[in-house]
């Protein structure tokens, strides 16, 4: 089953600015099932996304419901993206105040739904529901487009500068590969958010930019493709240095993924972005692309959610 933004494509144009936003979400290619009493149930996609117009701009968000713990993680992810305000959440106190507006209502609704099955009800009350959240607010003002973003968990946000001959990674959340190599903190209706789990920032976008929000699997794929195509200096720092170390000796899942990407030549970052942009035009195309990348060993078998926003700002001469 695929989930798409409503609408899946947003285009806005002014005499100086054009932006195009697309988003899709799909269940993992090799899905699995589980026993529920005497019934066999297939796992559902627990990712959610949102693309919406706001005054002078766009709101984009991805939430990855963590199905390995708790219950009703998909509906919790849906609640997080659907309740996002039209203005940025600036800090962990603001995040907590925002969540206060709907956490108890969510608990009451889904506690009632699970009450007929005591074991499920007990699990829900005991563990709650878990999800990530990555959101970006893009606003066009005074001739520039400013991005303000927040992240909690390992859903990713990337900004690519397309003003040169080849795109360049200009910003990234999480800011390190090591953050993707450990279990993330997650938002739960029953717990206060942690200071250490909340991240936020802002930037003025380049005149030609692509903003990406993604769940961890496909976000990791794009980040590793980007780093695998970079020159490999003897002493590299930052993300490139981390990639070199991971792809050389890393034994974690991320280290093995980095080696697979280093060993697989690609068409270049511009072509990688184009391929992802093109596959977002339909549910079928996105599903086929995800399945193909998973089959090549370059993408983890996981629910995949991707938003791409292309911003093109013309300057008067």
PDB file of C-alpha atoms in Angstrom, residues 92-292:
ATOM      1  CA  UNK A  92      11.933  21.390  23.133  1.00  0.00           C
ATOM      2  CA  UNK A  93       9.625  23.419  25.435  1.00  0.00           C
ATOM      3  CA  UNK A  94       7.561  24.489  22.421  1.00  0.00           C
ATOM      4  CA  UNK A  95       7.530  20.857  21.250  1.00  0.00           C
ATOM      5  CA  UNK A  96       6.242  19.718  24.636  1.00  0.00           C
ATOM      6  CA  UNK A  97       3.545  22.410  24.748  1.00  0.00           C
ATOM      7  CA  UNK A  98       2.422  21.492  21.231  1.00  0.00           C
ATOM      8  CA  UNK A  99       2.202  17.765  22.116  1.00  0.00           C
ATOM      9  CA  UNK A 100       0.219  18.608  25.261  1.00  0.00           C
ATOM     10  CA  UNK A 101      -2.605  19.667  22.973  1.00  0.00           C
ATOM     11  CA  UNK A 102      -3.324  16.158  21.687  1.00  0.00           C
ATOM     12  CA  UNK A 103      -1.472  13.451  23.668  1.00  0.00           C
ATOM     13  CA  UNK A 104      -4.269  12.731  26.143  1.00  0.00           C
ATOM     14  CA  UNK A 105      -6.845  12.680  23.372  1.00  0.00           C
ATOM     15  CA  UNK A 106      -4.778  10.165  21.421  1.00  0.00           C
ATOM     16  CA  UNK A 107      -4.353   7.982  24.507  1.00  0.00           C
ATOM     17  CA  UNK A 108      -8.085   8.012  25.254  1.00  0.00           C
ATOM     18  CA  UNK A 109      -9.095   7.185  21.663  1.00  0.00           C
ATOM     19  CA  UNK A 110      -6.737   4.256  21.199  1.00  0.00           C
ATOM     20  CA  UNK A 111      -7.092   2.928  24.733  1.00  0.00           C
ATOM     21  CA  UNK A 112     -10.811   2.586  23.980  1.00  0.00           C
ATOM     22  CA  UNK A 113     -10.079   0.866  20.659  1.00  0.00           C
ATOM     23  CA  UNK A 114      -7.796  -1.702  22.301  1.00  0.00           C
ATOM     24  CA  UNK A 115      -9.898  -2.367  25.376  1.00  0.00           C
ATOM     25  CA  UNK A 116     -11.592  -5.428  23.882  1.00  0.00           C
ATOM     26  CA  UNK A 117      -8.192  -7.200  23.790  1.00  0.00           C
ATOM     27  CA  UNK A 118      -6.684  -6.990  27.284  1.00  0.00           C
ATOM     28  CA  UNK A 119      -3.131  -7.902  26.218  1.00  0.00           C
ATOM     29  CA  UNK A 120      -3.072  -5.213  23.520  1.00  0.00           C
ATOM     30  CA  UNK A 121      -4.645  -2.679  25.845  1.00  0.00           C
ATOM     31  CA  UNK A 122      -2.042  -3.387  28.524  1.00  0.00           C
ATOM     32  CA  UNK A 123       0.800  -3.117  26.007  1.00  0.00           C
ATOM     33  CA  UNK A 124      -0.514   0.202  24.698  1.00  0.00           C
ATOM     34  CA  UNK A 125      -0.873   1.729  28.168  1.00  0.00           C
ATOM     35  CA  UNK A 126       2.517   0.378  29.268  1.00  0.00           C
ATOM     36  CA  UNK A 127       4.622   1.182  26.179  1.00  0.00           C
ATOM     37  CA  UNK A 128       2.689   3.885  24.335  1.00  0.00           C
ATOM     38  CA  UNK A 129       3.401   4.675  20.663  1.00  0.00           C
ATOM     39  CA  UNK A 130       6.705   5.666  19.081  1.00  0.00           C
ATOM     40  CA  UNK A 131       7.551   7.790  16.038  1.00  0.00           C
ATOM     41  CA  UNK A 132      10.168  10.115  14.607  1.00  0.00           C
ATOM     42  CA  UNK A 133       9.422  13.571  13.262  1.00  0.00           C
ATOM     43  CA  UNK A 134      11.251  15.702  10.700  1.00  0.00           C
ATOM     44  CA  UNK A 135       9.575  18.891   9.536  1.00  0.00           C
ATOM     45  CA  UNK A 136      10.501  21.902   7.445  1.00  0.00           C
ATOM     46  CA  UNK A 137       8.832  25.275   6.991  1.00  0.00           C
ATOM     47  CA  UNK A 138       9.825  27.094   3.785  1.00  0.00           C
ATOM     48  CA  UNK A 139       8.870  30.756   3.472  1.00  0.00           C
ATOM     49  CA  UNK A 140       9.521  33.180   0.610  1.00  0.00           C
ATOM     50  CA  UNK A 141      10.106  36.672   1.946  1.00  0.00           C
ATOM     51  CA  UNK A 142      12.152  39.695   0.837  1.00  0.00           C
ATOM     52  CA  UNK A 143      13.390  37.925  -2.261  1.00  0.00           C
ATOM     53  CA  UNK A 144      14.809  34.859  -0.480  1.00  0.00           C
ATOM     54  CA  UNK A 145      13.513  31.454   0.590  1.00  0.00           C
ATOM     55  CA  UNK A 146      14.254  30.607   4.213  1.00  0.00           C
ATOM     56  CA  UNK A 147      14.041  27.059   5.579  1.00  0.00           C
ATOM     57  CA  UNK A 148      13.410  26.453   9.262  1.00  0.00           C
ATOM     58  CA  UNK A 149      13.421  22.822  10.315  1.00  0.00           C
ATOM     59  CA  UNK A 150      13.172  20.526  13.319  1.00  0.00           C
ATOM     60  CA  UNK A 151      14.031  16.886  13.814  1.00  0.00           C
ATOM     61  CA  UNK A 152      13.453  14.275  16.511  1.00  0.00           C
ATOM     62  CA  UNK A 153      14.669  10.756  15.767  1.00  0.00           C
ATOM     63  CA  UNK A 154      16.417   9.454  12.671  1.00  0.00           C
ATOM     64  CA  UNK A 155      14.143  10.650   9.871  1.00  0.00           C
ATOM     65  CA  UNK A 156      16.351  12.808   7.688  1.00  0.00           C
ATOM     66  CA  UNK A 157      16.493  16.296   6.171  1.00  0.00           C
ATOM     67  CA  UNK A 158      18.959  17.267   3.440  1.00  0.00           C
ATOM     68  CA  UNK A 159      19.464  20.411   1.379  1.00  0.00           C
ATOM     69  CA  UNK A 160      21.237  20.223  -1.978  1.00  0.00           C
ATOM     70  CA  UNK A 161      22.639  23.338  -3.642  1.00  0.00           C
ATOM     71  CA  UNK A 162      21.983  23.105  -7.402  1.00  0.00           C
ATOM     72  CA  UNK A 163      23.501  26.442  -8.428  1.00  0.00           C
ATOM     73  CA  UNK A 164      26.708  24.872  -9.775  1.00  0.00           C
ATOM     74  CA  UNK A 165      27.360  22.272 -12.467  1.00  0.00           C
ATOM     75  CA  UNK A 166      26.765  19.460  -9.956  1.00  0.00           C
ATOM     76  CA  UNK A 167      24.574  19.465  -6.843  1.00  0.00           C
ATOM     77  CA  UNK A 168      26.350  19.846  -3.511  1.00  0.00           C
ATOM     78  CA  UNK A 169      25.105  18.704  -0.104  1.00  0.00           C
ATOM     79  CA  UNK A 170      24.683  22.000   1.763  1.00  0.00           C
ATOM     80  CA  UNK A 171      22.992  20.844   4.979  1.00  0.00           C
ATOM     81  CA  UNK A 172      22.056  17.555   6.610  1.00  0.00           C
ATOM     82  CA  UNK A 173      20.154  16.269   9.639  1.00  0.00           C
ATOM     83  CA  UNK A 174      21.256  14.170  11.430  1.00  0.00           C
ATOM     84  CA  UNK A 175      24.593  15.908  11.020  1.00  0.00           C
ATOM     85  CA  UNK A 176      26.731  12.778  11.405  1.00  0.00           C
ATOM     86  CA  UNK A 177      26.668   9.173  10.238  1.00  0.00           C
ATOM     87  CA  UNK A 178      27.296   8.033  13.807  1.00  0.00           C
ATOM     88  CA  UNK A 179      23.841   9.385  14.726  1.00  0.00           C
ATOM     89  CA  UNK A 180      22.345   6.983  12.163  1.00  0.00           C
ATOM     90  CA  UNK A 181      24.355   4.090  13.609  1.00  0.00           C
ATOM     91  CA  UNK A 182      22.636   4.057  17.001  1.00  0.00           C
ATOM     92  CA  UNK A 183      19.083   3.727  18.262  1.00  0.00           C
ATOM     93  CA  UNK A 184      17.315   7.112  18.067  1.00  0.00           C
ATOM     94  CA  UNK A 185      15.208   8.832  20.663  1.00  0.00           C
ATOM     95  CA  UNK A 186      11.550   8.816  19.597  1.00  0.00           C
ATOM     96  CA  UNK A 187       8.443  10.831  20.385  1.00  0.00           C
ATOM     97  CA  UNK A 188       5.847   9.065  22.536  1.00  0.00           C
ATOM     98  CA  UNK A 189       2.529  10.414  23.778  1.00  0.00           C
ATOM     99  CA  UNK A 190       3.297   9.079  27.280  1.00  0.00           C
ATOM    100  CA  UNK A 191       6.771  10.621  27.700  1.00  0.00           C
ATOM    101  CA  UNK A 192       8.214  14.113  27.803  1.00  0.00           C
ATOM    102  CA  UNK A 193      10.534  14.840  24.851  1.00  0.00           C
ATOM    103  CA  UNK A 194      14.240  14.957  25.736  1.00  0.00           C
ATOM    104  CA  UNK A 195      16.418  18.018  25.209  1.00  0.00           C
ATOM    105  CA  UNK A 196      19.061  15.778  23.634  1.00  0.00           C
ATOM    106  CA  UNK A 197      16.582  14.403  21.112  1.00  0.00           C
ATOM    107  CA  UNK A 198      15.405  17.736  19.720  1.00  0.00           C
ATOM    108  CA  UNK A 199      17.331  19.385  16.885  1.00  0.00           C
ATOM    109  CA  UNK A 200      16.450  22.472  14.872  1.00  0.00           C
ATOM    110  CA  UNK A 201      18.017  24.985  12.543  1.00  0.00           C
ATOM    111  CA  UNK A 202      17.440  27.483   9.791  1.00  0.00           C
ATOM    112  CA  UNK A 203      19.117  28.611   6.605  1.00  0.00           C
ATOM    113  CA  UNK A 204      18.572  30.803   3.591  1.00  0.00           C
ATOM    114  CA  UNK A 205      18.319  28.462   0.622  1.00  0.00           C
ATOM    115  CA  UNK A 206      20.536  28.841  -2.435  1.00  0.00           C
ATOM    116  CA  UNK A 207      18.783  30.256  -5.485  1.00  0.00           C
ATOM    117  CA  UNK A 208      18.473  26.730  -6.880  1.00  0.00           C
ATOM    118  CA  UNK A 209      17.996  24.126  -4.174  1.00  0.00           C
ATOM    119  CA  UNK A 210      16.425  20.759  -3.458  1.00  0.00           C
ATOM    120  CA  UNK A 211      15.119  20.059   0.036  1.00  0.00           C
ATOM    121  CA  UNK A 212      14.662  16.381   0.938  1.00  0.00           C
ATOM    122  CA  UNK A 213      12.793  14.915   3.908  1.00  0.00           C
ATOM    123  CA  UNK A 214      12.880  11.139   4.233  1.00  0.00           C
ATOM    124  CA  UNK A 215      12.412   8.199   6.537  1.00  0.00           C
ATOM    125  CA  UNK A 216      15.673   6.633   7.643  1.00  0.00           C
ATOM    126  CA  UNK A 217      16.028   3.891   5.013  1.00  0.00           C
ATOM    127  CA  UNK A 218      15.691   5.915   1.834  1.00  0.00           C
ATOM    128  CA  UNK A 219      17.273   8.956   3.462  1.00  0.00           C
ATOM    129  CA  UNK A 220      20.310   6.852   4.341  1.00  0.00           C
ATOM    130  CA  UNK A 221      20.400   5.572   0.759  1.00  0.00           C
ATOM    131  CA  UNK A 222      20.567   9.104  -0.674  1.00  0.00           C
ATOM    132  CA  UNK A 223      23.156  10.264   1.854  1.00  0.00           C
ATOM    133  CA  UNK A 224      25.416   7.259   1.199  1.00  0.00           C
ATOM    134  CA  UNK A 225      25.086   7.690  -2.581  1.00  0.00           C
ATOM    135  CA  UNK A 226      26.078  11.333  -2.116  1.00  0.00           C
ATOM    136  CA  UNK A 227      29.144  10.457  -0.003  1.00  0.00           C
ATOM    137  CA  UNK A 228      30.189   7.532  -2.191  1.00  0.00           C
ATOM    138  CA  UNK A 229      30.513   9.937  -5.122  1.00  0.00           C
ATOM    139  CA  UNK A 230      32.778  12.370  -3.249  1.00  0.00           C
ATOM    140  CA  UNK A 231      36.570  12.541  -3.778  1.00  0.00           C
ATOM    141  CA  UNK A 232      38.481  10.563  -1.151  1.00  0.00           C
ATOM    142  CA  UNK A 233      41.315  12.677   0.249  1.00  0.00           C
ATOM    143  CA  UNK A 234      43.842  10.952   2.495  1.00  0.00           C
ATOM    144  CA  UNK A 235      42.705  12.862   5.581  1.00  0.00           C
ATOM    145  CA  UNK A 236      39.022  13.717   5.332  1.00  0.00           C
ATOM    146  CA  UNK A 237      36.864  15.221   8.067  1.00  0.00           C
ATOM    147  CA  UNK A 238      33.124  15.466   8.620  1.00  0.00           C
ATOM    148  CA  UNK A 239      30.696  13.222   6.796  1.00  0.00           C
ATOM    149  CA  UNK A 240      33.234  12.253   4.120  1.00  0.00           C
ATOM    150  CA  UNK A 241      35.724  11.151   6.776  1.00  0.00           C
ATOM    151  CA  UNK A 242      33.045   9.176   8.606  1.00  0.00           C
ATOM    152  CA  UNK A 243      32.048   7.504   5.358  1.00  0.00           C
ATOM    153  CA  UNK A 244      35.637   6.516   4.620  1.00  0.00           C
ATOM    154  CA  UNK A 245      36.082   4.969   8.055  1.00  0.00           C
ATOM    155  CA  UNK A 246      32.727   3.183   8.006  1.00  0.00           C
ATOM    156  CA  UNK A 247      33.152   1.823   4.494  1.00  0.00           C
ATOM    157  CA  UNK A 248      36.640   0.617   5.365  1.00  0.00           C
ATOM    158  CA  UNK A 249      36.305  -1.128   8.706  1.00  0.00           C
ATOM    159  CA  UNK A 250      32.747  -0.602   9.994  1.00  0.00           C
ATOM    160  CA  UNK A 251      30.972  -3.829  10.961  1.00  0.00           C
ATOM    161  CA  UNK A 252      27.592  -2.343  11.849  1.00  0.00           C
ATOM    162  CA  UNK A 253      24.645  -2.406   9.442  1.00  0.00           C
ATOM    163  CA  UNK A 254      25.535   1.134   8.411  1.00  0.00           C
ATOM    164  CA  UNK A 255      29.181   0.169   7.858  1.00  0.00           C
ATOM    165  CA  UNK A 256      28.163  -2.714   5.599  1.00  0.00           C
ATOM    166  CA  UNK A 257      25.780  -0.413   3.732  1.00  0.00           C
ATOM    167  CA  UNK A 258      28.573   2.146   3.261  1.00  0.00           C
ATOM    168  CA  UNK A 259      30.812  -0.582   1.767  1.00  0.00           C
ATOM    169  CA  UNK A 260      28.056  -1.644  -0.614  1.00  0.00           C
ATOM    170  CA  UNK A 261      27.665   1.948  -1.830  1.00  0.00           C
ATOM    171  CA  UNK A 262      31.422   2.475  -2.180  1.00  0.00           C
ATOM    172  CA  UNK A 263      31.645  -0.702  -4.273  1.00  0.00           C
ATOM    173  CA  UNK A 264      28.771   0.326  -6.579  1.00  0.00           C
ATOM    174  CA  UNK A 265      29.584   3.083  -9.080  1.00  0.00           C
ATOM    175  CA  UNK A 266      26.769   5.542  -9.627  1.00  0.00           C
ATOM    176  CA  UNK A 267      25.709   7.947 -12.366  1.00  0.00           C
ATOM    177  CA  UNK A 268      26.491  11.013 -10.242  1.00  0.00           C
ATOM    178  CA  UNK A 269      24.481  13.007  -7.732  1.00  0.00           C
ATOM    179  CA  UNK A 270      22.541  14.998 -10.329  1.00  0.00           C
ATOM    180  CA  UNK A 271      21.312  11.786 -11.957  1.00  0.00           C
ATOM    181  CA  UNK A 272      20.534  10.212  -8.558  1.00  0.00           C
ATOM    182  CA  UNK A 273      18.330  13.170  -7.615  1.00  0.00           C
ATOM    183  CA  UNK A 274      16.650  13.122 -11.014  1.00  0.00           C
ATOM    184  CA  UNK A 275      15.842   9.403 -10.695  1.00  0.00           C
ATOM    185  CA  UNK A 276      14.264   9.913  -7.275  1.00  0.00           C
ATOM    186  CA  UNK A 277      12.372  12.994  -8.455  1.00  0.00           C
ATOM    187  CA  UNK A 278      10.998  11.138 -11.472  1.00  0.00           C
ATOM    188  CA  UNK A 279       9.856   8.107  -9.480  1.00  0.00           C
ATOM    189  CA  UNK A 280       7.751  10.319  -7.214  1.00  0.00           C
ATOM    190  CA  UNK A 281       5.369  11.008 -10.101  1.00  0.00           C
ATOM    191  CA  UNK A 282       3.324   7.878  -9.347  1.00  0.00           C
ATOM    192  CA  UNK A 283       2.855   5.251  -6.642  1.00  0.00           C
ATOM    193  CA  UNK A 284       3.857   2.494  -9.053  1.00  0.00           C
ATOM    194  CA  UNK A 285       7.058   4.222 -10.147  1.00  0.00           C
ATOM    195  CA  UNK A 286       8.073   4.865  -6.541  1.00  0.00           C
ATOM    196  CA  UNK A 287       7.365   1.253  -5.559  1.00  0.00           C
ATOM    197  CA  UNK A 288       9.377  -0.065  -8.517  1.00  0.00           C
ATOM    198  CA  UNK A 289      12.337   2.201  -7.738  1.00  0.00           C
ATOM    199  CA  UNK A 290      12.358   1.197  -4.069  1.00  0.00           C
ATOM    200  CA  UNK A 291      12.127  -2.486  -4.994  1.00  0.00           C
ATOM    201  CA  UNK A 292      14.982  -2.182  -7.483  1.00  0.00           C
TER     202      UNK A 292
END
